[in-house]
Structure formats: structure tokens, C-alpha cells
Coordinates of N, CA and C in Angstrom, one line a residue:
M255 N 77.2 117.9 57.3 CA 78.4 117.6 58.2 C 79.3 118.7 58.8
Q256 N 79.4 118.6 60.0 CA 80.2 119.5 60.3 C 81.9 119.2 61.2
L257 N 82.9 119.7 60.7 CA 83.9 119.4 61.0 C 84.6 120.3 61.7
E258 N 85.7 119.9 62.9 CA 86.4 121.2 63.4 C 88.0 120.9 63.4
V259 N 88.6 121.8 63.0 CA 89.8 121.7 62.7 C 90.8 123.0 63.5
R260 N 91.4 123.0 64.4 CA 91.9 123.9 65.4 C 91.2 125.0 65.3
G261 N 89.9 124.9 66.1 CA 89.0 126.0 66.1 C 87.8 126.4 64.9
K262 N 88.6 126.0 63.8 CA 87.6 126.3 62.5 C 86.4 125.2 62.2
V263 N 85.3 125.6 62.0 CA 84.5 124.8 61.6 C 84.1 125.2 60.3
M264 N 84.1 123.5 59.9 CA 83.7 123.5 58.4 C 82.4 122.6 58.3
N265 N 81.3 123.2 57.6 CA 80.2 122.5 57.4 C 79.9 122.8 56.1
R266 N 79.6 121.0 55.5 CA 80.0 120.7 54.2 C 79.1 119.4 54.0
P267 N 78.3 119.3 53.2 CA 78.1 118.0 52.8 C 78.8 116.9 52.1
P268 N 78.9 115.8 52.3 CA 79.9 115.0 51.2 C 79.4 115.5 49.7
K269 N 80.6 115.7 49.0 CA 80.4 115.9 47.6 C 79.7 115.1 46.8
E270 N 78.8 115.0 45.5 CA 78.3 113.8 45.1 C 79.8 113.4 43.9
S271 N 79.6 112.1 43.9 CA 80.6 112.0 43.2 C 80.2 110.5 42.2
A272 N 80.8 110.0 41.5 CA 80.4 108.7 40.4 C 80.6 107.6 41.6
Q273 N 81.1 107.7 42.4 CA 81.5 106.5 43.5 C 80.7 107.1 44.5
P274 N 79.6 106.5 45.5 CA 78.8 107.1 46.2 C 79.5 106.9 47.8
Y275 N 80.5 106.1 48.1 CA 81.0 106.1 49.1 C 82.5 106.8 49.0
E276 N 83.0 107.6 48.2 CA 84.1 108.5 48.1 C 84.0 109.2 49.0
A277 N 82.8 110.5 49.0 CA 83.2 111.3 49.9 C 83.0 110.5 51.3
W278 N 82.6 110.0 51.7 CA 82.2 109.2 53.4 C 83.5 108.6 53.6
E279 N 84.4 108.2 52.7 CA 85.7 107.6 52.8 C 86.3 109.1 53.5
Q280 N 86.5 110.0 52.4 CA 87.3 111.1 52.5 C 87.0 111.5 54.3
T281 N 85.4 111.9 54.3 CA 85.0 112.2 55.8 C 85.8 111.6 56.9
A282 N 85.7 110.0 56.6 CA 86.0 109.0 57.9 C 88.0 109.6 58.0
K283 N 88.4 109.8 56.8 CA 89.9 110.0 56.9 C 90.1 111.2 57.9
E284 N 89.6 112.4 57.3 CA 89.4 113.7 58.2 C 89.0 113.4 59.4
F285 N 88.2 112.7 60.2 CA 87.8 112.5 61.4 C 89.1 111.8 61.8
I286 N 89.7 111.4 61.7 CA 91.4 110.8 62.0 C 92.3 111.8 62.3
E287 N 92.3 112.6 60.8 CA 93.2 113.8 61.0 C 92.9 114.9 61.7
I288 N 91.7 115.2 61.8 CA 91.4 116.3 62.8 C 91.6 116.3 64.1
E289 N 91.3 114.5 64.7 CA 91.7 114.5 66.4 C 93.2 114.5 66.2
M290 N 93.8 114.1 65.6 CA 95.2 114.0 65.6 C 95.8 115.1 65.9
A291 N 95.4 115.8 64.9 CA 95.8 117.7 64.6 C 95.2 118.4 66.2
R292 N 94.0 118.4 66.5 CA 93.4 118.6 67.6 C 94.5 118.4 68.9
R293 N 95.2 117.2 69.0 CA 95.7 116.6 70.0 C 97.5 116.3 69.9
G294 N 97.8 117.0 68.6 CA 99.3 116.8 68.2 C 99.8 115.7 68.3
I295 N 98.8 114.8 67.9 CA 99.5 113.4 67.4 C 100.2 113.2 66.3
R296 N 101.1 112.4 66.3 CA 101.9 111.7 64.9 C 101.4 110.3 64.8
Y297 N 101.7 109.6 63.9 CA 101.1 108.2 63.4 C 102.0 107.5 64.5
K298 N 102.9 107.6 64.9 CA 104.1 106.8 65.8 C 103.6 106.7 66.9
Q299 N 102.7 108.1 67.4 CA 102.2 108.2 68.9 C 101.1 106.9 69.0
L300 N 99.9 107.4 67.5 CA 98.8 106.7 67.4 C 99.0 105.2 67.3
A301 N 100.3 105.0 66.7 CA 100.4 103.4 67.0 C 100.8 103.0 68.2
R302 N 101.2 103.2 69.1 CA 101.6 103.5 70.6 C 100.2 103.3 71.2
M303 N 99.1 104.2 70.9 CA 98.1 104.0 71.7 C 97.1 102.7 71.2
L304 N 97.5 102.6 69.8 CA 96.6 101.6 69.3 C 96.8 100.4 70.2
E305 N 98.3 100.0 70.3 CA 98.8 98.8 71.3 C 98.4 98.8 72.6
E306 N 97.7 99.9 72.9 CA 97.1 99.6 74.3 C 96.0 99.1 74.3
L307 N 95.3 99.1 72.9 CA 93.8 98.6 72.6 C 94.4 97.1 72.1
G308 N 95.3 96.7 71.9 CA 95.5 95.1 71.6 C 95.7 95.4 69.7
I309 N 96.0 96.5 68.9 CA 95.9 96.6 68.0 C 97.5 96.8 67.3
E310 N 98.1 95.5 67.0 CA 99.4 95.9 66.5 C 99.5 96.7 64.9
E311 N 99.8 97.9 64.6 CA 99.9 98.4 63.4 C 101.4 99.3 63.4
S312 N 102.1 99.2 62.4 CA 103.3 100.0 62.3 C 102.7 101.6 62.0
P313 N 103.6 102.7 62.4 CA 103.0 103.8 62.1 C 103.0 104.2 60.4
E314 N 103.7 103.2 60.1 CA 103.9 103.4 58.3 C 102.2 102.8 57.9
Q315 N 101.9 101.7 58.6 CA 100.5 101.0 57.6 C 99.5 102.1 58.1
I316 N 99.5 102.5 59.1 CA 97.9 103.7 59.6 C 98.5 104.8 58.6
N317 N 99.4 105.4 58.3 CA 99.5 106.5 57.5 C 99.3 105.8 56.2
R318 N 99.7 104.6 55.7 CA 99.1 104.3 54.5 C 97.6 104.1 54.5
K319 N 96.9 103.6 55.4 CA 95.6 103.4 55.5 C 94.8 104.7 55.5
V320 N 95.2 105.6 56.4 CA 94.3 106.7 56.2 C 94.6 107.7 55.2
N321 N 95.7 107.6 54.4 CA 96.0 108.3 53.3 C 95.4 107.8 52.0
R322 N 95.5 106.7 51.9 CA 94.2 105.7 51.0 C 92.9 105.6 51.0
K323 N 92.7 106.1 52.5 CA 91.3 106.3 52.6 C 90.6 105.0 52.4
R324 N 91.3 103.9 52.8 CA 91.0 102.4 52.9 C 91.0 101.8 54.3
F325 N 90.0 101.8 54.8 CA 90.3 101.2 56.1 C 88.8 100.9 57.1
S326 N 88.5 100.1 57.6 CA 87.0 99.8 58.2 C 86.7 100.9 59.2
A327 N 85.5 100.5 59.5 CA 84.7 101.5 60.4 C 85.4 101.0 61.7
A328 N 86.0 99.5 61.8 CA 86.2 99.1 63.5 C 87.5 99.9 63.9
F329 N 88.2 100.3 62.6 CA 89.1 100.9 62.4 C 89.4 102.2 63.0
L330 N 88.4 102.8 62.5 CA 88.4 104.4 62.7 C 87.9 104.6 64.2
V331 N 86.9 103.7 64.7 CA 86.2 103.7 66.3 C 87.6 103.5 67.0
A332 N 88.6 102.2 66.4 CA 89.4 102.1 67.6 C 90.7 103.3 67.6
C333 N 90.7 104.1 66.6 CA 91.5 105.2 66.3 C 91.3 106.4 67.2
L334 N 89.9 106.4 67.0 CA 89.2 107.5 67.6 C 89.2 107.2 69.3
R335 N 89.0 105.8 69.8 CA 89.2 105.9 71.1 C 90.6 105.7 71.5
A336 N 91.7 105.2 71.1 CA 92.7 105.2 71.6 C 92.9 106.6 71.6
M337 N 92.8 107.9 70.8 CA 92.7 109.3 71.1 C 92.2 110.1 71.9
G338 N 91.4 109.4 72.5 CA 90.3 109.4 73.7 C 89.1 110.5 73.6
V339 N 88.7 110.0 72.2 CA 87.8 111.0 71.7 C 86.7 110.2 72.5
K340 N 85.9 110.8 73.4 CA 84.4 110.5 73.8 C 83.2 110.7 72.8
T341 N 83.2 111.7 72.0 CA 81.8 111.9 70.8 C 82.0 112.7 69.8
I342 N 81.2 112.3 68.7 CA 81.6 113.0 67.6 C 80.6 113.2 66.9
S343 N 80.2 114.2 66.0 CA 79.3 115.0 65.5 C 78.9 114.8 64.1
L344 N 77.6 114.0 64.0 CA 77.7 114.2 62.2 C 76.6 115.0 61.6
D345 N 76.3 115.9 62.4 CA 75.3 116.8 62.0 C 76.4 118.0 61.2

């Protein structure tokens, strides 16, 4: 898995754990956080961007979802789309 934060590339496979999805949930959280950091977007701005897609979530709701790592794939894709992400790399 290759993730980039402010020009720094992190190559790492998801850590093995007792819960098989735990590492993937962390990776999904990082996708959102990395793109927010890259674009200088805060949760309030993301909430407004999601509104343009017809998704009404408060900044607090978004923050809780992301930090708890409990959100759907649809939410992940909507956030990335709202922020203008064109492609993601899973390599």
C-alpha cells in the first residue's frame, strides 16, 4: 500500500491483527485524512463540499466517523469525490 502525506510516501502493507478489517479501516481513514491535509481542508469545509453532492453531515459527524473508522465505502468515495480526488493508488 502506498500513501503520500505532504510529499512523503509511505509504503506499508496493512498490519496483521486479530480483527481482519482493522488495518483496512485505518487505511480508509488515512485516505480521507491525507487528502484533507494535501488540500488544506478542514471538516467544516468537507461538510460543505459533501452538501454539494446532496450529503448532509455536520462537521462533527464527519469527524466522529473518520476518527472512529466506522464509515461505508460509499462515504469514503463521496468524501474523495467532494475533495476533487481523481484517482487513488492501492499499490
